[in-house]
Tab-separated table of C-alpha atoms and ligand atoms in Angstrom:
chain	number	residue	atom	x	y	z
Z	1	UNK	CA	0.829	10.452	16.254
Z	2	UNK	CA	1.749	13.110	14.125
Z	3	UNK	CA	-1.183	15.026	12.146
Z	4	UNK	CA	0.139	13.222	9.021
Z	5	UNK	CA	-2.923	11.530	6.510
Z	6	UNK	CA	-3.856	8.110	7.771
Z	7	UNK	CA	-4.700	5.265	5.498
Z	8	UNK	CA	-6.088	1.561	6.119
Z	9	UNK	CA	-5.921	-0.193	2.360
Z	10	UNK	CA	-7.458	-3.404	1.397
Z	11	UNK	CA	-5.232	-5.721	-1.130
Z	12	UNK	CA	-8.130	-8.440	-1.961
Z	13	UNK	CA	-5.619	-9.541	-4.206
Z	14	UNK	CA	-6.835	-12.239	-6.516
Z	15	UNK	CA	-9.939	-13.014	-3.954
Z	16	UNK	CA	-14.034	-12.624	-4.911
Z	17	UNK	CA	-16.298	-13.192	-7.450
Z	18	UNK	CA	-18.071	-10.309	-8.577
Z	19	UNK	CA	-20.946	-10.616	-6.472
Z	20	UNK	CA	-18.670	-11.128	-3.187
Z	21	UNK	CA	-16.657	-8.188	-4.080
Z	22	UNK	CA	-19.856	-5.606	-4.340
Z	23	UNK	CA	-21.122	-6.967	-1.169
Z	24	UNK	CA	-17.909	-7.025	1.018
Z	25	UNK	CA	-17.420	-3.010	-0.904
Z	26	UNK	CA	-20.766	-1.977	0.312
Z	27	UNK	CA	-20.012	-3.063	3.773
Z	28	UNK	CA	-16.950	-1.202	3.950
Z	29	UNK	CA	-18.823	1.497	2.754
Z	30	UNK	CA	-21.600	1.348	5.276
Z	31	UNK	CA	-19.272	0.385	8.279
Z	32	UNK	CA	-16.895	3.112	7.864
Z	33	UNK	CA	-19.084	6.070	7.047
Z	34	UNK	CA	-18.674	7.585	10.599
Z	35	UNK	CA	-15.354	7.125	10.734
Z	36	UNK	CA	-13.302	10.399	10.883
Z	37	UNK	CA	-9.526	10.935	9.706
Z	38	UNK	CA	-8.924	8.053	8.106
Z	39	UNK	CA	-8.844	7.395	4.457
Z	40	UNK	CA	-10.116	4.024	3.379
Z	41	UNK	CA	-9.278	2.809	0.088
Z	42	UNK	CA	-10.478	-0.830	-1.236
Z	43	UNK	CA	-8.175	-2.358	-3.946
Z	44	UNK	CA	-10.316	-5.078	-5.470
Z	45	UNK	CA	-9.346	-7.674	-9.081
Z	46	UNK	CA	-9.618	-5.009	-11.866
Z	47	UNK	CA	-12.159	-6.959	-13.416
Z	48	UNK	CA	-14.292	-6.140	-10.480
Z	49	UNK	CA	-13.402	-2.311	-10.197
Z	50	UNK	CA	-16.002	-0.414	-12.095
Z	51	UNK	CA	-18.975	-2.604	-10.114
Z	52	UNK	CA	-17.013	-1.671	-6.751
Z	53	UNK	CA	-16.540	1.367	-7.737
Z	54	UNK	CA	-20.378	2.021	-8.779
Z	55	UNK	CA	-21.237	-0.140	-4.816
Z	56	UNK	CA	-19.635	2.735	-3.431
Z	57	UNK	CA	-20.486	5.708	-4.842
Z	58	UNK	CA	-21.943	7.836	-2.374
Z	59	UNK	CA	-18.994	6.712	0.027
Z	60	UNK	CA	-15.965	8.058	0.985
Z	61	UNK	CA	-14.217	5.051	0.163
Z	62	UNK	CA	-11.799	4.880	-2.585
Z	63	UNK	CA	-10.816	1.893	-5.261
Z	64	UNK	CA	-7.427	0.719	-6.003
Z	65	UNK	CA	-5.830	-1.309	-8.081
Z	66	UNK	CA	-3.415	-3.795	-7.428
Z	67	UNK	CA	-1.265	-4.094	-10.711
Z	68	UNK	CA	-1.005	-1.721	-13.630
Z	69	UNK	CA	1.937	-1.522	-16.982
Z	70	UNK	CA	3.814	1.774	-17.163
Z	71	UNK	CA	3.393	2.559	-20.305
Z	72	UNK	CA	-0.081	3.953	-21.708
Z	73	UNK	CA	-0.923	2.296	-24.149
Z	74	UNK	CA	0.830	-0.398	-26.527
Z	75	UNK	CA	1.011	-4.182	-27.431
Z	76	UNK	CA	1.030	-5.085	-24.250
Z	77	UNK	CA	-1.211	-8.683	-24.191
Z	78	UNK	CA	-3.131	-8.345	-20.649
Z	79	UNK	CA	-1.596	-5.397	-19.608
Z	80	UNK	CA	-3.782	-2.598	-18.089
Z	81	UNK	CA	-2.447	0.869	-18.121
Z	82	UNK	CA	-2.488	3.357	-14.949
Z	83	UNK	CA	-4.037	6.070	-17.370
Z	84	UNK	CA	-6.748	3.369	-17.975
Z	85	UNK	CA	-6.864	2.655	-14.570
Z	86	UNK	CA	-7.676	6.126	-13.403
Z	87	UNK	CA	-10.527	6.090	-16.340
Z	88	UNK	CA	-12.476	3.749	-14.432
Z	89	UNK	CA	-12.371	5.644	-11.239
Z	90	UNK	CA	-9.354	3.786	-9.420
Z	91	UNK	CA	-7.283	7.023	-7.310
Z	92	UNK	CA	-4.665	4.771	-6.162
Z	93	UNK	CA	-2.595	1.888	-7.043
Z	94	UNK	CA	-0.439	-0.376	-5.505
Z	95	UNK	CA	3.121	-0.790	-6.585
Z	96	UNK	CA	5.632	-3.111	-5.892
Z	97	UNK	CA	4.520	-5.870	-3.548
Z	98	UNK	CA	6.367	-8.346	-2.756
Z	99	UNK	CA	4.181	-10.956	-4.699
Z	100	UNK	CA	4.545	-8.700	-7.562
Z	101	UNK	CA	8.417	-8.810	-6.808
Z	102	UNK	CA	8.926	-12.307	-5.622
Z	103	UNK	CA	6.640	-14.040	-8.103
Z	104	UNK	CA	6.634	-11.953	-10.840
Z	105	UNK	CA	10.106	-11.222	-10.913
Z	106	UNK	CA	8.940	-7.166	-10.675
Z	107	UNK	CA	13.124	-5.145	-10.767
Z	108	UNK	CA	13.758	-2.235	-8.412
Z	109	UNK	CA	13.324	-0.290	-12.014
Z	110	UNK	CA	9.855	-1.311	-13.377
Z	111	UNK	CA	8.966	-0.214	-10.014
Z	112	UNK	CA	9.804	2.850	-10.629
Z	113	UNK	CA	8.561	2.935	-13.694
Z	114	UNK	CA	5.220	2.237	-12.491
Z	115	UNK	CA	5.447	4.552	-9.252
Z	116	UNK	CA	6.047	7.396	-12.567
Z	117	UNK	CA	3.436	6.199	-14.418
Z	118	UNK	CA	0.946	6.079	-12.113
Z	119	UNK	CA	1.978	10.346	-10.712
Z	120	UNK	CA	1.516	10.682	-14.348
Z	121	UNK	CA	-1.844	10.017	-14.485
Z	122	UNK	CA	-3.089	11.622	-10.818
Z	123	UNK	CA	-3.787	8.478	-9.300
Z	124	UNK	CA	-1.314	7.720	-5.988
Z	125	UNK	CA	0.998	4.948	-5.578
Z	126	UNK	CA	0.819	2.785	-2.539
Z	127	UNK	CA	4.813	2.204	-2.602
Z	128	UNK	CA	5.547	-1.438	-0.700
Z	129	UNK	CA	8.904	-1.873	0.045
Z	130	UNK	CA	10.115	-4.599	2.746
Z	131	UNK	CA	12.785	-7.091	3.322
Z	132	UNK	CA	12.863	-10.959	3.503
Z	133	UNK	CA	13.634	-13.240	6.449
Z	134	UNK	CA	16.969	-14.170	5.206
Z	135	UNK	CA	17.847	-10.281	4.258
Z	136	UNK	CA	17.008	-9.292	8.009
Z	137	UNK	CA	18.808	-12.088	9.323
Z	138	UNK	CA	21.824	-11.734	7.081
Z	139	UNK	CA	21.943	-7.739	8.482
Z	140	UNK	CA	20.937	-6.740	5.394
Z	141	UNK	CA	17.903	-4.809	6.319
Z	142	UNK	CA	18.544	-1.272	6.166
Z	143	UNK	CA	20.619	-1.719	2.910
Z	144	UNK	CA	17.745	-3.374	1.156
Z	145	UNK	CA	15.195	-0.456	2.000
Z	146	UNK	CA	17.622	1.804	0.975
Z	147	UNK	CA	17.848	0.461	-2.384
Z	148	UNK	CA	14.209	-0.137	-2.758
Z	149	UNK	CA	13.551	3.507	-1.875
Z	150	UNK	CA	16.163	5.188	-3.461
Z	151	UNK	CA	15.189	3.425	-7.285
Z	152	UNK	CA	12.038	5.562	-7.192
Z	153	UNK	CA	13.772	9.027	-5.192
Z	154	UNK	CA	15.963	8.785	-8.380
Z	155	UNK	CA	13.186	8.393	-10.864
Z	156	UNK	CA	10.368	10.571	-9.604
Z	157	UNK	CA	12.391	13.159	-7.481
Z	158	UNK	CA	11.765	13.748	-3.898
Z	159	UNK	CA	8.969	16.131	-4.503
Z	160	UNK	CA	6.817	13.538	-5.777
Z	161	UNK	CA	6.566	11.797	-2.403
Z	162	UNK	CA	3.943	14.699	-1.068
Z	163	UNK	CA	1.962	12.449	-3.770
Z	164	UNK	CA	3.209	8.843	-2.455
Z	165	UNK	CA	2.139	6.442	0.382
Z	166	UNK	CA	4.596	4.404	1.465
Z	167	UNK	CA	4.560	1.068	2.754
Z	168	UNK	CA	6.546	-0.884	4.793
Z	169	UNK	CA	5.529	-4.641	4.413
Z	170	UNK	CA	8.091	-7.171	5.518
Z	171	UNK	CA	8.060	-10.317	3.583
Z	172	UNK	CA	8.298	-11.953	6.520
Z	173	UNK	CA	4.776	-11.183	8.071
Z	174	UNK	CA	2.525	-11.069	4.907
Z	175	UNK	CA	0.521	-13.227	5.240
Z	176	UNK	CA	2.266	-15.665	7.496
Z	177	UNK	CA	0.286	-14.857	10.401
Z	178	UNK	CA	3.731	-13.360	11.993
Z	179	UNK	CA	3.488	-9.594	12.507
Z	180	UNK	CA	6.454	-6.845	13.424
Z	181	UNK	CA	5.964	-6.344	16.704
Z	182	UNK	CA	5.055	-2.580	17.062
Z	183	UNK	CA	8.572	-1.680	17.943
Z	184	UNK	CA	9.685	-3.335	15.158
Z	185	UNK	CA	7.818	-1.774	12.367
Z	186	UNK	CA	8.409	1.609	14.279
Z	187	UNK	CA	12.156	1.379	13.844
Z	188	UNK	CA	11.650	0.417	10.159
Z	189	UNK	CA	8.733	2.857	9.448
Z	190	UNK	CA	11.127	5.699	11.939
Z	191	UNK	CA	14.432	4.207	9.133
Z	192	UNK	CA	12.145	4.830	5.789
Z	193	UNK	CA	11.555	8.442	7.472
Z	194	UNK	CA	15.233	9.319	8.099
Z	195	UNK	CA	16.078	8.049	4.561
Z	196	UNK	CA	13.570	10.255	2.948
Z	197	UNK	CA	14.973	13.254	5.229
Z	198	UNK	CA	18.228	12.720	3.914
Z	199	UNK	CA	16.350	14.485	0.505
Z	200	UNK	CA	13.868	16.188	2.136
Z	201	UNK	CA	12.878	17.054	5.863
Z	202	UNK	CA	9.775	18.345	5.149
Z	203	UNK	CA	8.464	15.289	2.231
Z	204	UNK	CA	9.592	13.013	4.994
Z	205	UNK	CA	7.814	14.398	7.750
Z	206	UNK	CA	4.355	14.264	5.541
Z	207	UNK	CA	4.983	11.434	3.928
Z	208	UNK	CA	2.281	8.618	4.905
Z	209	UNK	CA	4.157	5.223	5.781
Z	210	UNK	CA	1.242	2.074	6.283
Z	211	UNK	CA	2.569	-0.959	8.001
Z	212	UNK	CA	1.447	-4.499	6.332
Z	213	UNK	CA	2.088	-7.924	7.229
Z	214	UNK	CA	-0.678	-10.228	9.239
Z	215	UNK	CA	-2.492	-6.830	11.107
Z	216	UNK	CA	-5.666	-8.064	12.448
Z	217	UNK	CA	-8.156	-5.728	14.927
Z	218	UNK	CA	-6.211	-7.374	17.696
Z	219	UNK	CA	-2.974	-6.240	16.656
Z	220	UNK	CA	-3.937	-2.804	14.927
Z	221	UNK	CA	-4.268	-0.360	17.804
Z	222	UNK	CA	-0.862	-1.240	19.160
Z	223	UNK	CA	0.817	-1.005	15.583
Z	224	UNK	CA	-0.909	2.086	15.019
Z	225	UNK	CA	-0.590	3.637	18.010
Z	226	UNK	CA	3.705	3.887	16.845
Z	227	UNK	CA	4.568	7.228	16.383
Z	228	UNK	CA	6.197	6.719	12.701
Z	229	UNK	CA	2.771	4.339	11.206
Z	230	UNK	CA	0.311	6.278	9.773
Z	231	UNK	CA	-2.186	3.324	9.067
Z	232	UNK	CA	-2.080	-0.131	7.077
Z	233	UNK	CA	-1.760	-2.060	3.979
Z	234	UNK	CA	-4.652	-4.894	5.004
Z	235	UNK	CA	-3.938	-8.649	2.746
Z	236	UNK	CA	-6.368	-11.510	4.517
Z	237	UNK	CA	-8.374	-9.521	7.229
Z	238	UNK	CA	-9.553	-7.035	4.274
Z	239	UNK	CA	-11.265	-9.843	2.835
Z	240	UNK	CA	-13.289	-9.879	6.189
Z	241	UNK	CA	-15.735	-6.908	6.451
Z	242	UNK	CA	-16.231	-7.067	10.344
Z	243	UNK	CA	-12.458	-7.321	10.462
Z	244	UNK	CA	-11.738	-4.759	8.536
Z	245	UNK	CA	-13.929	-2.152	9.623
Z	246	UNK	CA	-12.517	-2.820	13.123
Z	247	UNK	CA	-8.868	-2.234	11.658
Z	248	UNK	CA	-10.366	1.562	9.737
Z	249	UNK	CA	-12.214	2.221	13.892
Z	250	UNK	CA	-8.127	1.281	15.022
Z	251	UNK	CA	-6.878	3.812	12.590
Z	252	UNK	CA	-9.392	6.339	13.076
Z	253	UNK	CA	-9.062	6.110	16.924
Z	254	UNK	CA	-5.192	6.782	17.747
F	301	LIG	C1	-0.457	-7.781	1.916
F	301	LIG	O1	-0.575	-8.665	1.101
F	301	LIG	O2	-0.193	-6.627	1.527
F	301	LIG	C2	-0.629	-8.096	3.325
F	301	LIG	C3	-0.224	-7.222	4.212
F	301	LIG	O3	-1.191	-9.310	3.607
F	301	LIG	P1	-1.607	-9.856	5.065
F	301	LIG	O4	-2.325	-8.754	5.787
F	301	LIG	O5	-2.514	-11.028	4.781
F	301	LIG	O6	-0.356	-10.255	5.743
């Protein structure tokens, strides 16, 4: 693999009560602390972030969030801002999964918007982007990347990826049990790579690219192992401490 950052990341997505989350956080923490050159970042409810974030002090895990508004500050009824967000501690955020897309009807543009917003405030956006069944069987694969990437190229510049993780997370495989085989997500992951040289060989060479969809510590090595995958965006088997700290020992292996 190329001596690019490596990431696992745990989306706990709406998962945990408060007293659940701490304990599965501290875990992490203690399970991981050996681990060398891998970054492990926990993205808990942001209800639950500041008690995470206190379980974990000492640790060199990092706290998430799944969700924030791009603007700062406003009416807004529920909204949480990425500037408040990085107030209580949280260095990166997820933007644009495909639940976020799918079921909250999230455009190419607020996206963006949020992938800005978040730069904006120093905390770094975990950038999904991934296709559906029917757009891979339709052929459709490589233009809907494309597209997906190049709404937040055009809005942030291509500098701002030496700030940006990327992921790749086919709709397909999250949480469906059905993962990219490893060649599969290579020739995506090897795709999102080219398309970023296209602006910029040297942002695309550092850029970080995770792989999500159904890995499990039976199926991380091999993923990992890919030449273009630089780690993973974890859904279900982050929820799992054993599980996951066998996916970070995957990562910090290869
Ligand atoms: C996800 O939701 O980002 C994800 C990859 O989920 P899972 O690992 O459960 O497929």
């Amino acid at each position: 693999m190329a001596s690019r950052a490596k990431f696992v990341a745990g989306n706990w997505k709406m998962h945990g009560s408060l007293e659940s989350s701490v304990q599965l956080a501290s875990a992490v923490s203690e399970g991981t602390a050996s681990l060398s050159g891998v970054g492990v970042i926990v993205c808990p409810v942001s209800a639950h972030i500041v008690s995470v974030n206190q379980a974990i002090e000492n640790s060199s895990v990092k706290v998430g969030a799944q969700n924030a508004h791009h603007e700062n500050s406003g009416a807004f009824t529920g909204e949480l801002s990425a500037s408040m967000l990085s107030d209580l501690g949280c260095e990166y955020l997820i933007v644009g999964h495909s639940e976020r897309r799918q079921l909250f009807g999230e455009t190419d543009q607020q996206v963006a918007d949020k992938v800005e917003a978040a730069l904006g405030h120093d905390v770094t956006p975990i950038f999904c982007v991934g296709e559906t069944l029917e757009e891979r069987e339709a052929g459709n694969l490589e233009a809907v990347i494309n597209q997906q990437l190049s709404a937040v190229v055009q809005r942030v510049g291509i500098d701002a990826f030496a700030k940006v993780i990327v992921a790749y997370e086919p709709v397909w495989a999250i949480g469906t049990g059905k993962t990219a085989s490893p060649e599969q997500a290579q020739e995506v992951h090897a795709m999102i790579r080219t398309m970023l040289s296209s602006h910029s060989t040297e942002v695309a060479t550092a850029v970080s690219i995770l792989y999500g969809g159904s890995v499990k510590p039976g199926n991380a090595n091999d993923l990992f192992s890919q030449a273009d995958i630089d780690g993973g965006l974890i859904g279900g088997a982050a929820l799992d401490a054993d599980s996951f700290i066998a996916i970070c020992q995957a990562a910090s292996a290869v």
